[in-house]
Amino acid sequence: MKVNDLILQTTTTLLTFIILIFSVYLFFAGHYTPGGGFIGGLMTSAALVLLLLAFDRKTIQKALPFNYLSIAAVGLMISVITGVIALFFDVPFLTHTFGYVELPLLGETALTSTLPFDLGVYLVVVGVAMTIIQTIGESE
Amino acid sequence: MTETINIFIGLVVLLGSLLSLVTTIGLIRLPDVYTRSHAASKSATLGVLLILIGALLYFWFADNYFSARLVLGIVFVFITAPVAGHLISRAAYYTNVPLWEKTVQDDLKTKERPKTKKEVEKRQKVHTEA
């Protein structure tokens, strides 16, 4: 007997976008309101886990061909690089700056160098969480 | 913030919490999994929705802050809660959870439900592979 998962799969395709958008919102909101790289990364991996629950692993691997271990490595590298850049300006390691930048389309935007650091945290969290879940899911 | 909107928000939140209470009473009083999931997924959804709508209106009129997160939460709960109820009931039916003894009709019975534990496991295996 083949089980029909139509309801789960249809709602998943809709809800994954809501969860992903909310995770990106949480990531960018981290500087002024509750949120940040850690919780945003966890929510992104929650959306991916929802996809894994509704569809089988091969389909997801085809749609999102990421190697999650290298995502974690890239995230760690970004975080370290943001720390190392401070050394070139004669300030201690991991010193961050803050300023207002005139961007095209967006206008005056407050930008801080903690954002790439947070992006590194985000990628590490997504990579590690997905690696753990996929390794557990694969082993019999 | 006027008195009318105050009372209205209070009533909405109160109605939502009352519906949540109805849900818990239903969970205790109803006889089998399917009727319980009926109570849980329906009235709990509406209860949570009403409470969230009350919070949305409160922050809108009291602080003049329209919370997009609450709107997203309302939409999210409205979509997910019934699907969760559906999946729980379906999993219960496929794993041979008995219906209430006074049940008159079982339209899915023609599909021949698995009798032994082995057959249940076999069916779950087919499900995960499909």
mmCIF file of C-alpha atoms in Angstrom:
data_model
loop_
_atom_site.group_PDB
_atom_site.id
_atom_site.type_symbol
_atom_site.label_atom_id
_atom_site.label_comp_id
_atom_site.label_asym_id
_atom_site.label_seq_id
_atom_site.Cartn_x
_atom_site.Cartn_y
_atom_site.Cartn_z
ATOM 1 C CA MET A 1 0.000 0.000 0.000
ATOM 2 C CA LYS A 2 1.333 3.385 -0.914
ATOM 3 C CA VAL A 3 0.609 6.125 1.567
ATOM 4 C CA ASN A 4 -0.619 9.406 0.173
ATOM 5 C CA ASP A 5 1.190 12.360 1.745
ATOM 6 C CA LEU A 6 -0.460 15.075 -0.332
ATOM 7 C CA ILE A 7 -1.746 17.218 2.549
ATOM 8 C CA LEU A 8 1.587 17.192 4.390
ATOM 9 C CA GLN A 9 3.596 17.921 1.262
ATOM 10 C CA THR A 10 1.370 20.762 0.074
ATOM 11 C CA THR A 11 1.413 22.539 3.427
ATOM 12 C CA THR A 12 5.168 21.943 3.698
ATOM 13 C CA THR A 13 5.889 23.683 0.405
ATOM 14 C CA LEU A 14 3.910 26.668 1.665
ATOM 15 C CA LEU A 15 5.210 26.726 5.229
ATOM 16 C CA THR A 16 8.884 26.297 4.390
ATOM 17 C CA PHE A 17 8.892 29.741 2.799
ATOM 18 C CA ILE A 18 7.261 31.320 5.855
ATOM 19 C CA ILE A 19 9.793 29.676 8.183
ATOM 20 C CA LEU A 20 12.763 30.608 5.981
ATOM 21 C CA ILE A 21 11.632 34.236 5.710
ATOM 22 C CA PHE A 22 11.126 34.388 9.462
ATOM 23 C CA SER A 23 14.581 32.930 10.072
ATOM 24 C CA VAL A 24 16.163 35.570 7.816
ATOM 25 C CA TYR A 25 14.150 38.233 9.644
ATOM 26 C CA LEU A 26 15.408 36.920 13.002
ATOM 27 C CA PHE A 27 18.976 36.954 11.678
ATOM 28 C CA PHE A 28 18.821 40.605 10.599
ATOM 29 C CA ALA A 29 16.788 41.734 13.614
ATOM 30 C CA GLY A 30 19.452 40.502 16.014
ATOM 31 C CA HIS A 31 21.156 43.871 16.455
ATOM 32 C CA TYR A 32 18.184 45.803 17.847
ATOM 33 C CA THR A 33 15.568 43.211 18.874
ATOM 34 C CA PRO A 34 15.647 39.586 20.072
ATOM 35 C CA GLY A 35 17.103 37.319 17.421
ATOM 36 C CA GLY A 36 20.517 36.774 15.895
ATOM 37 C CA GLY A 37 22.665 34.209 14.147
ATOM 38 C CA PHE A 38 22.067 31.296 16.488
ATOM 39 C CA ILE A 39 18.274 31.323 16.570
ATOM 40 C CA GLY A 40 18.052 32.241 12.877
ATOM 41 C CA GLY A 41 20.286 29.301 11.973
ATOM 42 C CA LEU A 42 18.249 26.939 14.135
ATOM 43 C CA MET A 43 15.037 28.091 12.457
ATOM 44 C CA THR A 44 16.518 27.628 8.983
ATOM 45 C CA SER A 45 17.530 24.093 9.861
ATOM 46 C CA ALA A 46 14.011 23.560 11.259
ATOM 47 C CA ALA A 47 12.603 24.492 7.843
ATOM 48 C CA LEU A 48 15.001 22.052 6.171
ATOM 49 C CA VAL A 49 14.024 19.317 8.643
ATOM 50 C CA LEU A 50 10.364 19.940 7.801
ATOM 51 C CA LEU A 51 11.245 19.397 4.138
ATOM 52 C CA LEU A 52 13.093 16.192 5.065
ATOM 53 C CA LEU A 53 10.022 14.987 6.980
ATOM 54 C CA ALA A 54 7.598 15.602 4.137
ATOM 55 C CA PHE A 55 9.741 14.415 1.232
ATOM 56 C CA ASP A 56 12.408 11.757 1.070
ATOM 57 C CA ARG A 57 16.079 12.535 1.454
ATOM 58 C CA LYS A 58 17.046 12.039 -2.181
ATOM 59 C CA THR A 59 14.604 14.684 -3.422
ATOM 60 C CA ILE A 60 15.882 17.211 -0.895
ATOM 61 C CA GLN A 61 19.484 16.388 -1.755
ATOM 62 C CA LYS A 62 18.659 17.061 -5.396
ATOM 63 C CA ALA A 63 16.832 20.322 -4.683
ATOM 64 C CA LEU A 64 19.400 21.667 -2.180
ATOM 65 C CA PRO A 65 22.745 20.142 -3.151
ATOM 66 C CA PHE A 66 24.695 21.429 -0.149
ATOM 67 C CA ASN A 67 27.430 19.716 1.751
ATOM 68 C CA TYR A 68 26.441 20.832 5.253
ATOM 69 C CA LEU A 69 29.847 20.095 6.732
ATOM 70 C CA SER A 70 31.524 22.533 4.338
ATOM 71 C CA ILE A 71 28.801 25.110 5.124
ATOM 72 C CA ALA A 72 29.823 24.877 8.788
ATOM 73 C CA ALA A 73 33.484 25.223 7.793
ATOM 74 C CA VAL A 74 32.804 28.285 5.623
ATOM 75 C CA GLY A 75 30.830 29.878 8.465
ATOM 76 C CA LEU A 76 33.698 29.343 10.899
ATOM 77 C CA MET A 77 36.093 30.851 8.357
ATOM 78 C CA ILE A 78 33.925 33.968 7.897
ATOM 79 C CA SER A 79 33.761 34.484 11.665
ATOM 80 C CA VAL A 80 37.543 34.120 12.080
ATOM 81 C CA ILE A 81 38.234 36.448 9.130
ATOM 82 C CA THR A 82 36.047 39.217 10.622
ATOM 83 C CA GLY A 83 38.103 38.894 13.775
ATOM 84 C CA VAL A 84 41.450 38.860 11.959
ATOM 85 C CA ILE A 85 40.608 41.956 9.840
ATOM 86 C CA ALA A 86 40.644 44.005 13.064
ATOM 87 C CA LEU A 87 44.343 43.149 13.518
ATOM 88 C CA PHE A 88 45.203 45.034 10.290
ATOM 89 C CA PHE A 89 43.845 48.290 11.787
ATOM 90 C CA ASP A 90 46.028 48.134 14.900
ATOM 91 C CA VAL A 91 43.179 47.185 17.238
ATOM 92 C CA PRO A 92 42.739 44.008 19.305
ATOM 93 C CA PHE A 93 41.386 40.782 17.756
ATOM 94 C CA LEU A 94 37.573 40.777 17.206
ATOM 95 C CA THR A 95 37.205 44.573 17.526
ATOM 96 C CA HIS A 96 34.067 45.574 15.635
ATOM 97 C CA THR A 97 33.074 48.850 14.033
ATOM 98 C CA PHE A 98 29.737 50.504 13.454
ATOM 99 C CA GLY A 99 28.644 53.166 11.016
ATOM 100 C CA TYR A 100 25.993 54.597 8.725
ATOM 101 C CA VAL A 101 26.432 53.833 5.045
ATOM 102 C CA GLU A 102 24.553 55.239 2.055
ATOM 103 C CA LEU A 103 23.405 52.203 0.082
ATOM 104 C CA PRO A 104 21.681 52.206 -3.320
ATOM 105 C CA LEU A 105 17.919 51.511 -3.025
ATOM 106 C CA LEU A 106 18.020 51.166 0.768
ATOM 107 C CA GLY A 107 19.258 54.687 1.594
ATOM 108 C CA GLU A 108 21.020 55.359 4.858
ATOM 109 C CA THR A 109 21.594 52.044 6.601
ATOM 110 C CA ALA A 110 23.255 51.261 9.898
ATOM 111 C CA LEU A 111 25.889 48.630 9.211
ATOM 112 C CA THR A 112 28.127 46.893 11.703
ATOM 113 C CA SER A 113 30.947 44.426 11.212
ATOM 114 C CA THR A 114 29.271 42.094 13.713
ATOM 115 C CA LEU A 115 26.841 41.190 10.918
ATOM 116 C CA PRO A 116 29.367 39.062 8.960
ATOM 117 C CA PHE A 117 30.433 37.552 12.268
ATOM 118 C CA ASP A 118 26.793 36.655 12.930
ATOM 119 C CA LEU A 119 26.518 35.278 9.403
ATOM 120 C CA GLY A 120 29.371 32.930 10.299
ATOM 121 C CA VAL A 121 27.526 31.821 13.426
ATOM 122 C CA TYR A 122 24.376 31.323 11.350
ATOM 123 C CA LEU A 123 26.161 29.127 8.802
ATOM 124 C CA VAL A 124 27.883 27.081 11.518
ATOM 125 C CA VAL A 125 24.574 26.448 13.285
ATOM 126 C CA VAL A 126 22.807 25.423 10.058
ATOM 127 C CA GLY A 127 25.705 23.219 9.003
ATOM 128 C CA VAL A 128 26.151 21.471 12.343
ATOM 129 C CA ALA A 129 22.426 20.941 12.989
ATOM 130 C CA MET A 130 21.809 19.534 9.503
ATOM 131 C CA THR A 131 24.920 17.340 9.678
ATOM 132 C CA ILE A 132 23.803 15.855 12.993
ATOM 133 C CA ILE A 133 20.244 15.233 11.788
ATOM 134 C CA GLN A 134 21.283 13.736 8.458
ATOM 135 C CA THR A 135 23.903 11.430 9.989
ATOM 136 C CA ILE A 136 21.394 10.147 12.523
ATOM 137 C CA GLY A 137 18.779 9.739 9.783
ATOM 138 C CA GLU A 138 21.099 7.790 7.513
ATOM 139 C CA SER A 139 22.409 5.256 10.025
ATOM 140 C CA GLU A 140 20.250 2.189 10.435
ATOM 141 C CA MET B 1 -7.305 53.807 23.400
ATOM 142 C CA THR B 2 -11.056 54.028 23.868
ATOM 143 C CA GLU B 3 -13.119 52.087 26.343
ATOM 144 C CA THR B 4 -15.036 50.231 23.620
ATOM 145 C CA ILE B 5 -11.920 48.758 22.058
ATOM 146 C CA ASN B 6 -10.676 47.869 25.541
ATOM 147 C CA ILE B 7 -13.791 45.837 26.242
ATOM 148 C CA PHE B 8 -13.717 44.280 22.775
ATOM 149 C CA ILE B 9 -10.099 43.111 23.163
ATOM 150 C CA GLY B 10 -10.881 41.768 26.625
ATOM 151 C CA LEU B 11 -13.822 39.801 25.251
ATOM 152 C CA VAL B 12 -11.753 38.365 22.381
ATOM 153 C CA VAL B 13 -8.968 37.204 24.709
ATOM 154 C CA LEU B 14 -11.497 35.819 27.192
ATOM 155 C CA LEU B 15 -13.283 33.906 24.439
ATOM 156 C CA GLY B 16 -9.965 32.489 23.276
ATOM 157 C CA SER B 17 -9.019 31.275 26.735
ATOM 158 C CA LEU B 18 -12.525 29.826 27.184
ATOM 159 C CA LEU B 19 -12.077 27.849 23.956
ATOM 160 C CA SER B 20 -8.721 26.581 25.226
ATOM 161 C CA LEU B 21 -10.499 25.430 28.387
ATOM 162 C CA VAL B 22 -13.104 23.676 26.235
ATOM 163 C CA THR B 23 -10.228 21.925 24.463
ATOM 164 C CA THR B 24 -8.778 20.534 27.672
ATOM 165 C CA ILE B 25 -12.192 19.400 28.873
ATOM 166 C CA GLY B 26 -12.683 17.684 25.514
ATOM 167 C CA LEU B 27 -9.311 15.962 25.822
ATOM 168 C CA ILE B 28 -10.302 14.545 29.205
ATOM 169 C CA ARG B 29 -13.918 13.681 28.485
ATOM 170 C CA LEU B 30 -13.911 12.257 24.938
ATOM 171 C CA PRO B 31 -13.555 8.481 24.511
ATOM 172 C CA ASP B 32 -10.954 7.753 21.790
ATOM 173 C CA VAL B 33 -8.009 9.247 19.900
ATOM 174 C CA TYR B 34 -10.044 10.474 16.934
ATOM 175 C CA THR B 35 -12.661 12.407 18.884
ATOM 176 C CA ARG B 36 -9.917 13.831 21.086
ATOM 177 C CA SER B 37 -7.889 15.001 18.121
ATOM 178 C CA HIS B 38 -11.089 16.533 16.746
ATOM 179 C CA ALA B 39 -11.451 18.535 19.956
ATOM 180 C CA ALA B 40 -7.770 19.411 20.190
ATOM 181 C CA SER B 41 -7.159 20.547 16.643
ATOM 182 C CA LYS B 42 -10.360 22.534 16.186
ATOM 183 C CA SER B 43 -11.088 24.461 19.339
ATOM 184 C CA ALA B 44 -7.444 24.874 20.364
ATOM 185 C CA THR B 45 -6.672 26.443 16.986
ATOM 186 C CA LEU B 46 -9.513 28.913 17.271
ATOM 187 C CA GLY B 47 -8.645 29.633 20.905
ATOM 188 C CA VAL B 48 -5.017 30.417 20.107
ATOM 189 C CA LEU B 49 -6.071 32.479 17.083
ATOM 190 C CA LEU B 50 -8.445 34.589 19.173
ATOM 191 C CA ILE B 51 -5.814 35.188 21.859
ATOM 192 C CA LEU B 52 -3.252 36.192 19.220
ATOM 193 C CA ILE B 53 -5.761 38.493 17.519
ATOM 194 C CA GLY B 54 -6.453 40.072 20.908
ATOM 195 C CA ALA B 55 -2.736 40.656 21.456
ATOM 196 C CA LEU B 56 -2.388 42.073 17.934
ATOM 197 C CA LEU B 57 -5.269 44.526 18.494
ATOM 198 C CA TYR B 58 -3.949 45.470 21.940
ATOM 199 C CA PHE B 59 -0.490 46.422 20.691
ATOM 200 C CA TRP B 60 -2.059 48.153 17.709
ATOM 201 C CA PHE B 61 -4.323 50.413 19.750
ATOM 202 C CA ALA B 62 -2.322 50.786 22.971
ATOM 203 C CA ASP B 63 1.229 51.186 21.605
ATOM 204 C CA ASN B 64 0.335 52.069 17.998
ATOM 205 C CA TYR B 65 2.521 49.142 16.911
ATOM 206 C CA PHE B 66 1.300 46.760 14.227
ATOM 207 C CA SER B 67 3.130 43.493 14.877
ATOM 208 C CA ALA B 68 3.774 41.633 11.618
ATOM 209 C CA ARG B 69 5.120 38.707 13.645
ATOM 210 C CA LEU B 70 1.722 38.199 15.284
ATOM 211 C CA VAL B 71 -0.005 38.212 11.882
ATOM 212 C CA LEU B 72 2.526 35.642 10.685
ATOM 213 C CA GLY B 73 1.887 33.600 13.835
ATOM 214 C CA ILE B 74 -1.874 33.700 13.261
ATOM 215 C CA VAL B 75 -1.508 32.522 9.654
ATOM 216 C CA PHE B 76 1.017 29.889 10.692
ATOM 217 C CA VAL B 77 -1.110 28.368 13.455
ATOM 218 C CA PHE B 78 -4.166 28.492 11.213
ATOM 219 C CA ILE B 79 -2.375 26.406 8.569
ATOM 220 C CA THR B 80 -0.362 24.013 10.739
ATOM 221 C CA ALA B 81 -2.670 22.980 13.589
ATOM 222 C CA PRO B 82 -5.317 21.186 11.457
ATOM 223 C CA VAL B 83 -2.589 19.453 9.423
ATOM 224 C CA ALA B 84 -0.976 18.248 12.650
ATOM 225 C CA GLY B 85 -4.348 16.913 13.817
ATOM 226 C CA HIS B 86 -4.846 15.150 10.495
ATOM 227 C CA LEU B 87 -1.410 13.527 10.626
ATOM 228 C CA ILE B 88 -1.829 12.368 14.235
ATOM 229 C CA SER B 89 -5.235 10.802 13.502
ATOM 230 C CA ARG B 90 -3.918 9.139 10.362
ATOM 231 C CA ALA B 91 -0.898 7.720 12.137
ATOM 232 C CA ALA B 92 -3.221 6.428 14.860
ATOM 233 C CA TYR B 93 -5.504 4.743 12.310
ATOM 234 C CA TYR B 94 -2.635 3.125 10.440
ATOM 235 C CA THR B 95 -1.103 1.751 13.634
ATOM 236 C CA ASN B 96 -4.366 0.035 14.585
ATOM 237 C CA VAL B 97 -5.561 2.303 17.368
ATOM 238 C CA PRO B 98 -9.129 1.127 18.020
ATOM 239 C CA LEU B 99 -12.147 3.317 17.359
ATOM 240 C CA TRP B 100 -14.676 4.012 20.073
ATOM 241 C CA GLU B 101 -16.768 0.898 20.730
ATOM 242 C CA LYS B 102 -20.021 2.721 19.822
ATOM 243 C CA THR B 103 -18.719 3.644 16.368
ATOM 244 C CA VAL B 104 -21.286 2.807 13.693
ATOM 245 C CA GLN B 105 -19.368 3.250 10.467
ATOM 246 C CA ASP B 106 -15.727 2.874 9.430
ATOM 247 C CA ASP B 107 -15.372 3.888 5.789
ATOM 248 C CA LEU B 108 -11.673 3.068 5.644
ATOM 249 C CA LYS B 109 -12.190 -0.493 6.864
ATOM 250 C CA THR B 110 -12.396 -1.910 3.324
ATOM 251 C CA LYS B 111 -8.670 -1.242 2.960
ATOM 252 C CA GLU B 112 -7.922 -4.057 5.418
ATOM 253 C CA ARG B 113 -6.080 -2.846 8.438
ATOM 254 C CA PRO B 114 -2.856 -4.554 9.548
ATOM 255 C CA LYS B 115 -3.490 -7.227 12.175
ATOM 256 C CA THR B 116 -0.119 -8.025 13.666
ATOM 257 C CA LYS B 117 2.740 -5.851 14.815
ATOM 258 C CA LYS B 118 4.864 -7.171 11.972
ATOM 259 C CA GLU B 119 2.389 -5.958 9.373
ATOM 260 C CA VAL B 120 2.332 -2.518 10.967
ATOM 261 C CA GLU B 121 6.117 -2.306 10.766
ATOM 262 C CA LYS B 122 6.060 -3.468 7.160
ATOM 263 C CA ARG B 123 3.554 -0.760 6.316
ATOM 264 C CA GLN B 124 5.649 1.899 8.047
ATOM 265 C CA LYS B 125 8.670 0.729 6.082
ATOM 266 C CA VAL B 126 6.758 1.155 2.827
ATOM 267 C CA HIS B 127 5.790 4.621 3.982
ATOM 268 C CA THR B 128 9.337 5.748 4.674
ATOM 269 C CA GLU B 129 10.563 4.410 1.358
ATOM 270 C CA ALA B 130 7.765 5.907 -0.733
#
